[in-house]
Protein backbone atom coordinates (compact mmCIF):
# COMPACT_ATOMS: atom_id res chain seq x y z
CA UNK A 1 0.00 0.00 0.00
CA UNK A 2 1.27 3.46 -0.89
CA UNK A 3 2.27 5.78 1.93
CA UNK A 4 1.55 8.88 -0.13
CA UNK A 5 -1.74 9.38 -1.93
CA UNK A 6 0.15 11.09 -4.74
CA UNK A 7 3.38 9.53 -6.05
CA UNK A 8 6.52 11.67 -5.91
CA UNK A 9 7.55 12.70 -9.42
CA UNK A 10 11.23 11.93 -9.95
CA UNK A 11 13.98 12.61 -12.45
CA UNK A 12 16.73 10.08 -11.79
CA UNK A 13 20.27 11.26 -12.68
CA UNK A 14 22.99 8.63 -12.67
CA UNK A 15 26.54 7.85 -13.73
CA UNK A 16 25.51 4.23 -14.41
CA UNK A 17 28.52 2.06 -15.10
CA UNK A 18 31.11 3.47 -12.76
CA UNK A 19 29.97 0.98 -10.10
CA UNK A 20 26.89 -0.93 -8.94
CA UNK A 21 25.25 1.66 -6.64
CA UNK A 22 23.40 3.23 -9.57
CA UNK A 23 21.77 -0.03 -10.66
CA UNK A 24 20.66 -0.66 -7.09
CA UNK A 25 19.27 2.86 -6.69
CA UNK A 26 17.31 2.58 -9.95
CA UNK A 27 15.94 -0.81 -8.86
CA UNK A 28 14.76 0.69 -5.55
CA UNK A 29 13.14 3.57 -7.44
CA UNK A 30 11.27 1.10 -9.65
CA UNK A 31 10.00 -0.74 -6.57
CA UNK A 32 8.77 2.56 -5.14
CA UNK A 33 7.00 3.18 -8.46
CA UNK A 34 5.45 -0.31 -8.28
CA UNK A 35 4.12 0.61 -4.83
CA UNK A 36 2.65 3.87 -6.13
CA UNK A 37 5.07 6.00 -4.12
CA UNK A 38 7.08 7.35 -7.06
CA UNK A 39 6.57 8.24 -10.70
CA UNK A 40 9.75 8.10 -12.78
CA UNK A 41 9.51 10.96 -15.27
CA UNK A 42 12.95 10.50 -16.86
CA UNK A 43 16.40 9.01 -16.38
CA UNK A 44 19.50 11.06 -17.09
CA UNK A 45 22.90 9.48 -17.74
CA UNK A 46 25.25 12.32 -16.88
CA UNK A 47 28.56 10.67 -17.78
CA UNK A 48 30.15 10.71 -21.20
CA UNK A 49 33.48 8.98 -20.74
CA UNK A 50 31.94 5.50 -20.80
CA UNK A 51 29.09 6.04 -23.29
CA UNK A 52 27.05 2.90 -22.52
CA UNK A 53 25.13 3.88 -19.37
CA UNK A 54 22.03 4.93 -21.32
CA UNK A 55 21.74 1.39 -22.71
CA UNK A 56 22.01 -0.13 -19.24
CA UNK A 57 19.37 2.26 -17.92
CA UNK A 58 16.99 1.25 -20.70
CA UNK A 59 17.62 -2.45 -20.00
CA UNK A 60 16.78 -1.94 -16.31
CA UNK A 61 13.67 0.06 -17.18
CA UNK A 62 12.55 -2.72 -19.54
CA UNK A 63 13.14 -5.33 -16.82
CA UNK A 64 10.79 -3.37 -14.56
CA UNK A 65 8.18 -3.03 -17.34
CA UNK A 66 8.77 0.69 -17.88
CA UNK A 67 10.30 0.89 -21.37
CA UNK A 68 8.54 4.22 -21.97
CA UNK A 69 10.65 6.23 -19.51
CA UNK A 70 12.60 8.85 -21.47
CA UNK A 71 16.38 8.72 -21.17
CA UNK A 72 18.78 11.59 -21.78
CA UNK A 73 22.56 11.57 -21.73
CA UNK A 74 25.70 13.64 -21.58
CA UNK A 75 27.64 13.64 -24.87
CA UNK A 76 30.90 15.05 -23.43
CA UNK A 77 33.63 12.35 -23.42
CA UNK A 78 35.54 14.30 -20.76
CA UNK A 79 32.87 13.89 -18.07
CA UNK A 80 32.69 10.94 -15.70
CA UNK A 81 34.69 8.01 -14.44
CA UNK A 82 36.76 6.56 -17.31
CA UNK A 83 36.55 3.03 -15.87
CA UNK A 84 33.68 0.76 -16.90
CA UNK A 85 33.56 -1.14 -13.61
CA UNK A 86 30.29 -2.98 -14.28
CA UNK A 87 30.82 -3.98 -17.93
CA UNK A 88 28.27 -1.42 -19.11
CA UNK A 89 29.51 -1.80 -22.68
CA UNK A 90 28.86 -5.55 -22.65
CA UNK A 91 25.45 -5.11 -21.01
CA UNK A 92 24.31 -2.33 -23.36
CA UNK A 93 25.40 -4.25 -26.45
CA UNK A 94 23.59 -7.46 -25.41
CA UNK A 95 20.29 -6.33 -26.90
CA UNK A 96 19.13 -9.94 -27.37
CA UNK A 97 19.26 -10.67 -23.65
CA UNK A 98 18.01 -7.33 -22.36
CA UNK A 99 15.70 -6.18 -25.22
CA UNK A 100 17.13 -2.64 -25.14
CA UNK A 101 17.36 -0.59 -28.33
CA UNK A 102 19.58 2.09 -26.82
CA UNK A 103 23.28 1.27 -26.79
CA UNK A 104 25.20 4.54 -26.42
CA UNK A 105 24.59 8.07 -25.18
CA UNK A 106 24.15 9.26 -28.75
CA UNK A 107 21.03 7.09 -29.14
CA UNK A 108 19.09 9.35 -26.75
CA UNK A 109 18.43 13.09 -26.40
CA UNK A 110 21.08 15.31 -24.82
CA UNK A 111 20.58 15.47 -21.04
CA UNK A 112 19.81 19.18 -20.64
CA UNK A 113 17.29 19.17 -23.49
CA UNK A 114 15.44 16.24 -21.95
CA UNK A 115 15.59 17.68 -18.43
CA UNK A 116 14.11 20.96 -19.65
CA UNK A 117 11.43 19.22 -21.74
CA UNK A 118 10.31 17.07 -18.81
CA UNK A 119 10.37 19.92 -16.29
CA UNK A 120 8.44 22.34 -18.49
CA UNK A 121 5.60 19.80 -18.59
CA UNK A 122 5.34 19.69 -14.77
CA UNK A 123 3.95 22.11 -12.23
CA UNK A 124 6.47 24.26 -10.38
CA UNK A 125 7.99 22.58 -7.30
CA UNK A 126 6.44 19.21 -8.18
CA UNK A 127 9.56 17.21 -9.19
CA UNK A 128 12.30 15.68 -7.06
CA UNK A 129 15.68 15.44 -8.81
CA UNK A 130 17.69 12.48 -7.52
CA UNK A 131 21.39 12.35 -8.34
CA UNK A 132 23.42 9.18 -7.80
CA UNK A 133 27.04 9.92 -8.62
CA UNK A 134 28.35 13.29 -9.72
CA UNK A 135 26.16 16.36 -10.27
CA UNK A 136 27.10 17.27 -13.85
CA UNK A 137 23.57 16.77 -15.20
CA UNK A 138 22.05 19.00 -12.56
CA UNK A 139 24.81 21.58 -13.02
CA UNK A 140 24.26 21.69 -16.79
CA UNK A 141 20.53 22.15 -16.21
CA UNK A 142 21.10 25.09 -13.83
CA UNK A 143 23.53 26.90 -16.11
CA UNK A 144 21.19 26.46 -19.09
CA UNK A 145 18.59 28.76 -17.55
Tab-separated table of N, CA and C in Angstrom:
chain	number	residue	atom	x	y	z
A	1	UNK	N	0.834	-1.179	0.000
A	1	UNK	CA	0.000	0.000	0.000
A	1	UNK	C	0.883	1.249	0.000
A	2	UNK	N	0.493	2.225	-0.767
A	2	UNK	CA	1.269	3.455	-0.886
A	2	UNK	C	1.150	4.303	0.376
A	3	UNK	N	2.257	4.880	0.782
A	3	UNK	CA	2.268	5.776	1.928
A	3	UNK	C	1.667	7.118	1.534
A	4	UNK	N	2.056	7.612	0.360
A	4	UNK	CA	1.549	8.882	-0.133
A	4	UNK	C	0.373	8.640	-1.068
A	5	UNK	N	-0.616	9.490	-1.006
A	5	UNK	CA	-1.743	9.382	-1.929
A	5	UNK	C	-1.307	9.750	-3.344
A	6	UNK	N	-0.355	10.645	-3.441
A	6	UNK	CA	0.152	11.086	-4.743
A	6	UNK	C	1.611	10.670	-4.850
A	7	UNK	N	1.972	9.938	-5.915
A	7	UNK	CA	3.381	9.532	-6.047
A	7	UNK	C	4.300	10.733	-6.252
A	8	UNK	N	5.506	10.638	-5.730
A	8	UNK	CA	6.519	11.671	-5.909
A	8	UNK	C	7.049	11.566	-7.334
A	9	UNK	N	7.028	12.673	-8.055
A	9	UNK	CA	7.552	12.704	-9.420
A	9	UNK	C	9.066	12.863	-9.353
A	10	UNK	N	9.770	11.992	-10.081
A	10	UNK	CA	11.228	11.927	-9.949
A	10	UNK	C	11.902	11.966	-11.322
A	11	UNK	N	12.987	12.742	-11.385
A	11	UNK	CA	13.975	12.613	-12.451
A	11	UNK	C	15.183	11.971	-11.795
A	12	UNK	N	15.619	10.843	-12.348
A	12	UNK	CA	16.734	10.083	-11.793
A	12	UNK	C	17.978	10.338	-12.626
A	13	UNK	N	19.011	10.911	-12.013
A	13	UNK	CA	20.268	11.262	-12.680
A	13	UNK	C	21.359	10.336	-12.157
A	14	UNK	N	22.050	9.665	-13.055
A	14	UNK	CA	22.990	8.631	-12.668
A	14	UNK	C	24.257	8.651	-13.509
A	15	UNK	N	25.334	8.106	-12.950
A	15	UNK	CA	26.544	7.854	-13.729
A	15	UNK	C	26.704	6.332	-13.896
A	16	UNK	N	25.612	5.690	-14.269
A	16	UNK	CA	25.514	4.234	-14.411
A	16	UNK	C	26.740	3.668	-15.126
A	17	UNK	N	27.374	2.711	-14.496
A	17	UNK	CA	28.519	2.058	-15.104
A	17	UNK	C	29.795	2.225	-14.317
A	18	UNK	N	29.878	3.284	-13.526
A	18	UNK	CA	31.109	3.475	-12.764
A	18	UNK	C	31.196	2.486	-11.602
A	19	UNK	N	30.056	2.077	-11.063
A	19	UNK	CA	29.971	0.982	-10.097
A	19	UNK	C	28.503	0.619	-9.894
A	20	UNK	N	28.226	-0.314	-9.015
A	20	UNK	CA	26.894	-0.928	-8.936
A	20	UNK	C	25.853	-0.126	-8.162
A	21	UNK	N	26.226	0.931	-7.459
A	21	UNK	CA	25.254	1.660	-6.645
A	21	UNK	C	24.120	2.236	-7.482
A	22	UNK	N	24.412	2.623	-8.705
A	22	UNK	CA	23.401	3.234	-9.568
A	22	UNK	C	22.322	2.231	-9.972
A	23	UNK	N	22.741	1.007	-10.296
A	23	UNK	CA	21.771	-0.032	-10.662
A	23	UNK	C	20.871	-0.344	-9.469
A	24	UNK	N	21.456	-0.412	-8.291
A	24	UNK	CA	20.660	-0.663	-7.090
A	24	UNK	C	19.689	0.462	-6.794
A	25	UNK	N	20.146	1.707	-6.937
A	25	UNK	CA	19.268	2.856	-6.691
A	25	UNK	C	18.113	2.894	-7.685
A	26	UNK	N	18.391	2.597	-8.953
A	26	UNK	CA	17.311	2.583	-9.949
A	26	UNK	C	16.338	1.448	-9.673
A	27	UNK	N	16.825	0.303	-9.221
A	27	UNK	CA	15.940	-0.809	-8.857
A	27	UNK	C	15.022	-0.410	-7.702
A	28	UNK	N	15.576	0.234	-6.684
A	28	UNK	CA	14.760	0.692	-5.548
A	28	UNK	C	13.704	1.688	-6.028
A	29	UNK	N	14.095	2.593	-6.910
A	29	UNK	CA	13.142	3.573	-7.437
A	29	UNK	C	12.001	2.885	-8.185
A	30	UNK	N	12.318	1.847	-8.951
A	30	UNK	CA	11.266	1.102	-9.646
A	30	UNK	C	10.325	0.404	-8.656
A	31	UNK	N	10.862	-0.119	-7.581
A	31	UNK	CA	10.004	-0.745	-6.567
A	31	UNK	C	9.088	0.304	-5.939
A	32	UNK	N	9.613	1.484	-5.659
A	32	UNK	CA	8.769	2.561	-5.135
A	32	UNK	C	7.675	2.931	-6.141
A	33	UNK	N	8.010	2.919	-7.421
A	33	UNK	CA	6.996	3.182	-8.456
A	33	UNK	C	5.957	2.067	-8.484
A	34	UNK	N	6.398	0.823	-8.334
A	34	UNK	CA	5.452	-0.308	-8.277
A	34	UNK	C	4.481	-0.156	-7.111
A	35	UNK	N	4.953	0.414	-6.026
A	35	UNK	CA	4.123	0.609	-4.828
A	35	UNK	C	3.273	1.876	-4.902
A	36	UNK	N	3.423	2.639	-5.977
A	36	UNK	CA	2.651	3.866	-6.128
A	36	UNK	C	3.219	5.047	-5.372
A	37	UNK	N	4.449	4.928	-4.895
A	37	UNK	CA	5.070	5.998	-4.119
A	37	UNK	C	5.922	6.937	-4.961
A	38	UNK	N	6.257	6.529	-6.180
A	38	UNK	CA	7.083	7.351	-7.062
A	38	UNK	C	6.588	7.212	-8.496
A	39	UNK	N	6.807	8.249	-9.261
A	39	UNK	CA	6.569	8.237	-10.703
A	39	UNK	C	7.872	8.676	-11.359
A	40	UNK	N	8.476	7.795	-12.138
A	40	UNK	CA	9.748	8.103	-12.775
A	40	UNK	C	9.456	8.843	-14.073
A	41	UNK	N	9.789	10.133	-14.097
A	41	UNK	CA	9.513	10.961	-15.271
A	41	UNK	C	10.585	10.812	-16.341
A	42	UNK	N	11.833	10.630	-15.920
A	42	UNK	CA	12.951	10.503	-16.857
A	42	UNK	C	14.169	9.977	-16.122
A	43	UNK	N	15.092	9.416	-16.901
A	43	UNK	CA	16.396	9.013	-16.384
A	43	UNK	C	17.456	9.756	-17.182
A	44	UNK	N	18.419	10.304	-16.477
A	44	UNK	CA	19.504	11.062	-17.091
A	44	UNK	C	20.814	10.335	-16.817
A	45	UNK	N	21.561	10.064	-17.875
A	45	UNK	CA	22.896	9.482	-17.739
A	45	UNK	C	23.893	10.619	-17.930
A	46	UNK	N	24.462	11.088	-16.835
A	46	UNK	CA	25.248	12.320	-16.878
A	46	UNK	C	26.739	12.113	-17.072
A	47	UNK	N	27.158	10.924	-17.456
A	47	UNK	CA	28.559	10.671	-17.784
A	47	UNK	C	28.713	10.546	-19.286
A	48	UNK	N	29.896	10.846	-19.778
A	48	UNK	CA	30.148	10.706	-21.201
A	48	UNK	C	31.375	9.874	-21.509
A	49	UNK	N	32.230	9.695	-20.519
A	49	UNK	CA	33.481	8.984	-20.735
A	49	UNK	C	33.238	7.538	-21.147
A	50	UNK	N	32.367	6.848	-20.437
A	50	UNK	CA	31.937	5.503	-20.804
A	50	UNK	C	30.522	5.671	-21.359
A	51	UNK	N	30.356	5.626	-22.679
A	51	UNK	CA	29.089	6.036	-23.294
A	51	UNK	C	28.004	4.968	-23.349
A	52	UNK	N	28.005	4.005	-22.433
A	52	UNK	CA	27.052	2.903	-22.523
A	52	UNK	C	26.017	2.882	-21.398
A	53	UNK	N	26.067	3.848	-20.501
A	53	UNK	CA	25.127	3.876	-19.372
A	53	UNK	C	23.684	4.014	-19.793
A	54	UNK	N	23.417	4.754	-20.861
A	54	UNK	CA	22.033	4.928	-21.319
A	54	UNK	C	21.424	3.588	-21.718
A	55	UNK	N	22.221	2.720	-22.340
A	55	UNK	CA	21.736	1.392	-22.714
A	55	UNK	C	21.422	0.533	-21.504
A	56	UNK	N	22.252	0.627	-20.470
A	56	UNK	CA	22.011	-0.130	-19.241
A	56	UNK	C	20.749	0.381	-18.549
A	57	UNK	N	20.575	1.689	-18.520
A	57	UNK	CA	19.370	2.263	-17.917
A	57	UNK	C	18.129	1.743	-18.632
A	58	UNK	N	18.153	1.750	-19.969
A	58	UNK	CA	16.988	1.252	-20.696
A	58	UNK	C	16.735	-0.217	-20.380
A	59	UNK	N	17.791	-1.031	-20.319
A	59	UNK	CA	17.620	-2.455	-20.004
A	59	UNK	C	16.967	-2.640	-18.637
A	60	UNK	N	17.389	-1.856	-17.650
A	60	UNK	CA	16.784	-1.944	-16.311
A	60	UNK	C	15.325	-1.497	-16.364
A	61	UNK	N	15.051	-0.414	-17.064
A	61	UNK	CA	13.667	0.057	-17.182
A	61	UNK	C	12.782	-0.985	-17.858
A	62	UNK	N	13.301	-1.660	-18.868
A	62	UNK	CA	12.548	-2.724	-19.541
A	62	UNK	C	12.289	-3.870	-18.572
A	63	UNK	N	13.295	-4.248	-17.801
A	63	UNK	CA	13.137	-5.327	-16.823
A	63	UNK	C	11.985	-5.034	-15.855
A	64	UNK	N	11.849	-3.772	-15.478
A	64	UNK	CA	10.787	-3.370	-14.557
A	64	UNK	C	9.515	-2.927	-15.279
A	65	UNK	N	9.384	-3.303	-16.538
A	65	UNK	CA	8.182	-3.027	-17.339
A	65	UNK	C	7.875	-1.537	-17.490
A	66	UNK	N	8.929	-0.743	-17.630
A	66	UNK	CA	8.771	0.690	-17.877
A	66	UNK	C	9.662	1.129	-19.047
A	67	UNK	N	9.452	0.528	-20.221
A	67	UNK	CA	10.301	0.885	-21.369
A	67	UNK	C	10.037	2.290	-21.903
A	68	UNK	N	8.948	2.896	-21.479
A	68	UNK	CA	8.536	4.216	-21.974
A	68	UNK	C	9.261	5.382	-21.299
A	69	UNK	N	9.998	5.135	-20.233
A	69	UNK	CA	10.646	6.231	-19.506
A	69	UNK	C	11.699	6.873	-20.409
A	70	UNK	N	11.597	8.185	-20.634
A	70	UNK	CA	12.602	8.854	-21.465
A	70	UNK	C	13.974	8.844	-20.804
A	71	UNK	N	14.991	8.727	-21.639
A	71	UNK	CA	16.376	8.717	-21.172
A	71	UNK	C	17.132	9.806	-21.921
A	72	UNK	N	17.900	10.584	-21.184
A	72	UNK	CA	18.779	11.587	-21.780
A	72	UNK	C	20.203	11.305	-21.346
A	73	UNK	N	21.169	11.866	-22.071
A	73	UNK	CA	22.557	11.570	-21.728
A	73	UNK	C	23.489	12.730	-22.044
A	74	UNK	N	24.605	12.706	-21.346
A	74	UNK	CA	25.702	13.640	-21.584
A	74	UNK	C	26.493	13.133	-22.789
A	75	UNK	N	26.856	14.017	-23.687
A	75	UNK	CA	27.639	13.640	-24.866
A	75	UNK	C	29.129	13.956	-24.712
A	76	UNK	N	29.522	14.590	-23.612
A	76	UNK	CA	30.896	15.047	-23.425
A	76	UNK	C	31.791	13.888	-22.970
A	77	UNK	N	32.764	13.478	-23.785
A	77	UNK	CA	33.627	12.349	-23.419
A	77	UNK	C	34.626	12.669	-22.298
A	78	UNK	N	34.634	13.906	-21.842
A	78	UNK	CA	35.543	14.298	-20.760
A	78	UNK	C	34.885	14.211	-19.382
A	79	UNK	N	33.603	13.878	-19.329
A	79	UNK	CA	32.866	13.890	-18.067
A	79	UNK	C	32.630	12.466	-17.578
A	80	UNK	N	32.994	12.215	-16.324
A	80	UNK	CA	32.693	10.942	-15.696
A	80	UNK	C	33.911	10.073	-15.453
A	81	UNK	N	33.668	8.989	-14.767
A	81	UNK	CA	34.691	8.007	-14.442
A	81	UNK	C	35.076	7.266	-15.730
A	82	UNK	N	36.348	7.217	-16.062
A	82	UNK	CA	36.761	6.564	-17.309
A	82	UNK	C	36.773	5.032	-17.228
A	83	UNK	N	36.492	4.477	-16.053
A	83	UNK	CA	36.548	3.028	-15.869
A	83	UNK	C	35.150	2.421	-15.889
A	84	UNK	N	34.948	1.474	-16.772
A	84	UNK	CA	33.676	0.761	-16.898
A	84	UNK	C	33.702	-0.417	-15.930
A	85	UNK	N	33.413	-0.149	-14.671
A	85	UNK	CA	33.564	-1.144	-13.608
A	85	UNK	C	32.475	-2.209	-13.591
A	86	UNK	N	31.364	-1.978	-14.297
A	86	UNK	CA	30.295	-2.981	-14.284
A	86	UNK	C	30.009	-3.552	-15.668
A	87	UNK	N	30.979	-3.454	-16.565
A	87	UNK	CA	30.818	-3.976	-17.928
A	87	UNK	C	29.599	-3.392	-18.622
A	88	UNK	N	29.406	-2.086	-18.479
A	88	UNK	CA	28.266	-1.418	-19.112
A	88	UNK	C	28.271	-1.621	-20.624
A	89	UNK	N	29.449	-1.599	-21.223
A	89	UNK	CA	29.506	-1.799	-22.678
A	89	UNK	C	28.937	-3.163	-23.059
A	90	UNK	N	29.355	-4.199	-22.369
A	90	UNK	CA	28.856	-5.552	-22.645
A	90	UNK	C	27.348	-5.628	-22.426
A	91	UNK	N	26.879	-5.068	-21.318
A	91	UNK	CA	25.448	-5.107	-21.006
A	91	UNK	C	24.631	-4.355	-22.045
A	92	UNK	N	25.062	-3.151	-22.403
A	92	UNK	CA	24.311	-2.328	-23.360
A	92	UNK	C	24.273	-2.959	-24.744
A	93	UNK	N	25.337	-3.638	-25.114
A	93	UNK	CA	25.396	-4.249	-26.447
A	93	UNK	C	24.675	-5.585	-26.537
A	94	UNK	N	24.297	-6.167	-25.400
A	94	UNK	CA	23.589	-7.456	-25.412
A	94	UNK	C	22.083	-7.222	-25.536
A	95	UNK	N	21.691	-6.694	-26.676
A	95	UNK	CA	20.287	-6.333	-26.899
A	95	UNK	C	19.386	-7.558	-26.999
A	96	UNK	N	19.927	-8.708	-27.321
A	96	UNK	CA	19.131	-9.937	-27.370
A	96	UNK	C	18.676	-10.325	-25.967
A	97	UNK	N	19.580	-10.274	-25.023
A	97	UNK	CA	19.258	-10.667	-23.647
A	97	UNK	C	18.384	-9.649	-22.938
A	98	UNK	N	18.665	-8.359	-23.157
A	98	UNK	CA	18.010	-7.330	-22.363
A	98	UNK	C	16.926	-6.551	-23.092
A	99	UNK	N	16.777	-6.788	-24.399
A	99	UNK	CA	15.699	-6.183	-25.221
A	99	UNK	C	15.806	-4.670	-25.366
A	100	UNK	N	16.952	-4.092	-24.991
A	100	UNK	CA	17.127	-2.645	-25.139
A	100	UNK	C	17.446	-2.309	-26.591
A	101	UNK	N	17.027	-1.120	-27.006
A	101	UNK	CA	17.361	-0.595	-28.331
A	101	UNK	C	18.446	0.474	-28.229
A	102	UNK	N	18.557	1.078	-27.063
A	102	UNK	CA	19.581	2.090	-26.821
A	102	UNK	C	20.885	1.380	-26.486
A	103	UNK	N	21.968	1.830	-27.112
A	103	UNK	CA	23.277	1.268	-26.794
A	103	UNK	C	24.185	2.348	-26.221
A	104	UNK	N	24.296	3.492	-26.901
A	104	UNK	CA	25.201	4.542	-26.424
A	104	UNK	C	24.432	5.825	-26.112
A	105	UNK	N	25.140	6.753	-25.513
A	105	UNK	CA	24.587	8.072	-25.184
A	105	UNK	C	23.977	8.763	-26.396
A	106	UNK	N	24.584	8.550	-27.544
A	106	UNK	CA	24.153	9.262	-28.753
A	106	UNK	C	22.857	8.700	-29.337
A	107	UNK	N	22.317	7.659	-28.718
A	107	UNK	CA	21.031	7.090	-29.136
A	107	UNK	C	19.852	7.738	-28.418
A	108	UNK	N	20.139	8.689	-27.532
A	108	UNK	CA	19.093	9.351	-26.749
A	108	UNK	C	19.289	10.864	-26.813
A	109	UNK	N	18.277	11.631	-26.419
A	109	UNK	CA	18.428	13.093	-26.402
A	109	UNK	C	19.526	13.545	-25.430
A	110	UNK	N	20.085	14.709	-25.702
A	110	UNK	CA	21.082	15.313	-24.819
A	110	UNK	C	20.417	15.614	-23.467
A	111	UNK	N	21.148	15.417	-22.387
A	111	UNK	CA	20.582	15.469	-21.038
A	111	UNK	C	19.864	16.772	-20.698
A	112	UNK	N	20.434	17.912	-21.011
A	112	UNK	CA	19.813	19.180	-20.638
A	112	UNK	C	18.529	19.401	-21.422
A	113	UNK	N	18.523	19.039	-22.689
A	113	UNK	CA	17.294	19.175	-23.490
A	113	UNK	C	16.163	18.332	-22.897
A	114	UNK	N	16.489	17.084	-22.527
A	114	UNK	CA	15.443	16.236	-21.953
A	114	UNK	C	15.008	16.754	-20.591
A	115	UNK	N	15.953	17.126	-19.743
A	115	UNK	CA	15.590	17.682	-18.435
A	115	UNK	C	14.618	18.850	-18.588
A	116	UNK	N	14.953	19.776	-19.457
A	116	UNK	CA	14.110	20.963	-19.645
A	116	UNK	C	12.739	20.581	-20.204
A	117	UNK	N	12.701	19.660	-21.158
A	117	UNK	CA	11.431	19.220	-21.744
A	117	UNK	C	10.528	18.605	-20.667
A	118	UNK	N	11.096	17.729	-19.863
A	118	UNK	CA	10.312	17.070	-18.812
A	118	UNK	C	9.846	18.081	-17.771
A	119	UNK	N	10.730	18.957	-17.331
A	119	UNK	CA	10.369	19.917	-16.288
A	119	UNK	C	9.328	20.926	-16.751
A	120	UNK	N	9.404	21.341	-17.997
A	120	UNK	CA	8.441	22.338	-18.494
A	120	UNK	C	7.017	21.772	-18.496
A	121	UNK	N	6.909	20.459	-18.569
A	121	UNK	CA	5.596	19.802	-18.592
A	121	UNK	C	5.009	19.595	-17.192
A	122	UNK	N	5.770	19.922	-16.155
A	122	UNK	CA	5.337	19.694	-14.775
A	122	UNK	C	5.034	21.014	-14.071
A	123	UNK	N	4.228	20.931	-13.037
A	123	UNK	CA	3.953	22.108	-12.225
A	123	UNK	C	5.214	22.501	-11.459
A	124	UNK	N	5.341	23.779	-11.168
A	124	UNK	CA	6.468	24.258	-10.375
A	124	UNK	C	6.530	23.513	-9.047
A	125	UNK	N	7.732	23.219	-8.602
A	125	UNK	CA	7.989	22.581	-7.305
A	125	UNK	C	7.336	21.204	-7.157
A	126	UNK	N	7.116	20.510	-8.266
A	126	UNK	CA	6.439	19.214	-8.185
A	126	UNK	C	7.352	18.034	-8.496
A	127	UNK	N	8.644	18.278	-8.780
A	127	UNK	CA	9.555	17.211	-9.186
A	127	UNK	C	10.741	17.145	-8.230
A	128	UNK	N	11.105	15.931	-7.851
A	128	UNK	CA	12.304	15.683	-7.057
A	128	UNK	C	13.379	15.189	-8.018
A	129	UNK	N	14.546	15.810	-7.953
A	129	UNK	CA	15.676	15.443	-8.813
A	129	UNK	C	16.646	14.639	-7.964
A	130	UNK	N	16.802	13.364	-8.280
A	130	UNK	CA	17.691	12.485	-7.522
A	130	UNK	C	18.965	12.263	-8.319
A	131	UNK	N	20.102	12.549	-7.693
A	131	UNK	CA	21.389	12.350	-8.339
A	131	UNK	C	22.174	11.271	-7.602
A	132	UNK	N	22.568	10.240	-8.344
A	132	UNK	CA	23.422	9.184	-7.803
A	132	UNK	C	24.726	9.279	-8.584
A	133	UNK	N	25.770	9.698	-7.927
A	133	UNK	CA	27.039	9.923	-8.618
A	133	UNK	C	27.365	11.401	-8.598
A	134	UNK	N	27.976	11.876	-9.665
A	134	UNK	CA	28.348	13.291	-9.718
A	134	UNK	C	27.141	14.148	-10.116
A	135	UNK	N	27.295	15.449	-10.057
A	135	UNK	CA	26.162	16.363	-10.265
A	135	UNK	C	26.231	17.117	-11.588
A	136	UNK	N	26.919	16.577	-12.574
A	136	UNK	CA	27.100	17.273	-13.848
A	136	UNK	C	25.775	17.526	-14.569
A	137	UNK	N	24.860	16.573	-14.547
A	137	UNK	CA	23.566	16.765	-15.204
A	137	UNK	C	22.775	17.896	-14.582
A	138	UNK	N	22.753	17.943	-13.265
A	138	UNK	CA	22.052	19.003	-12.558
A	138	UNK	C	22.743	20.346	-12.787
A	139	UNK	N	24.055	20.352	-12.749
A	139	UNK	CA	24.807	21.578	-13.017
A	139	UNK	C	24.487	22.125	-14.406
A	140	UNK	N	24.544	21.245	-15.414
A	140	UNK	CA	24.259	21.688	-16.786
A	140	UNK	C	22.844	22.236	-16.922
A	141	UNK	N	21.904	21.641	-16.193
A	141	UNK	CA	20.533	22.145	-16.207
A	141	UNK	C	20.486	23.559	-15.621
A	142	UNK	N	21.123	23.766	-14.471
A	142	UNK	CA	21.104	25.094	-13.834
A	142	UNK	C	21.733	26.162	-14.695
A	143	UNK	N	22.861	25.871	-15.312
A	143	UNK	CA	23.532	26.905	-16.107
A	143	UNK	C	22.855	27.119	-17.455
A	144	UNK	N	21.897	26.286	-17.812
A	144	UNK	CA	21.189	26.462	-19.088
A	144	UNK	C	20.059	27.460	-18.987
A	145	UNK	N	19.734	27.861	-17.771
A	145	UNK	CA	18.593	28.762	-17.554
A	145	UNK	C	18.979	30.187	-17.866
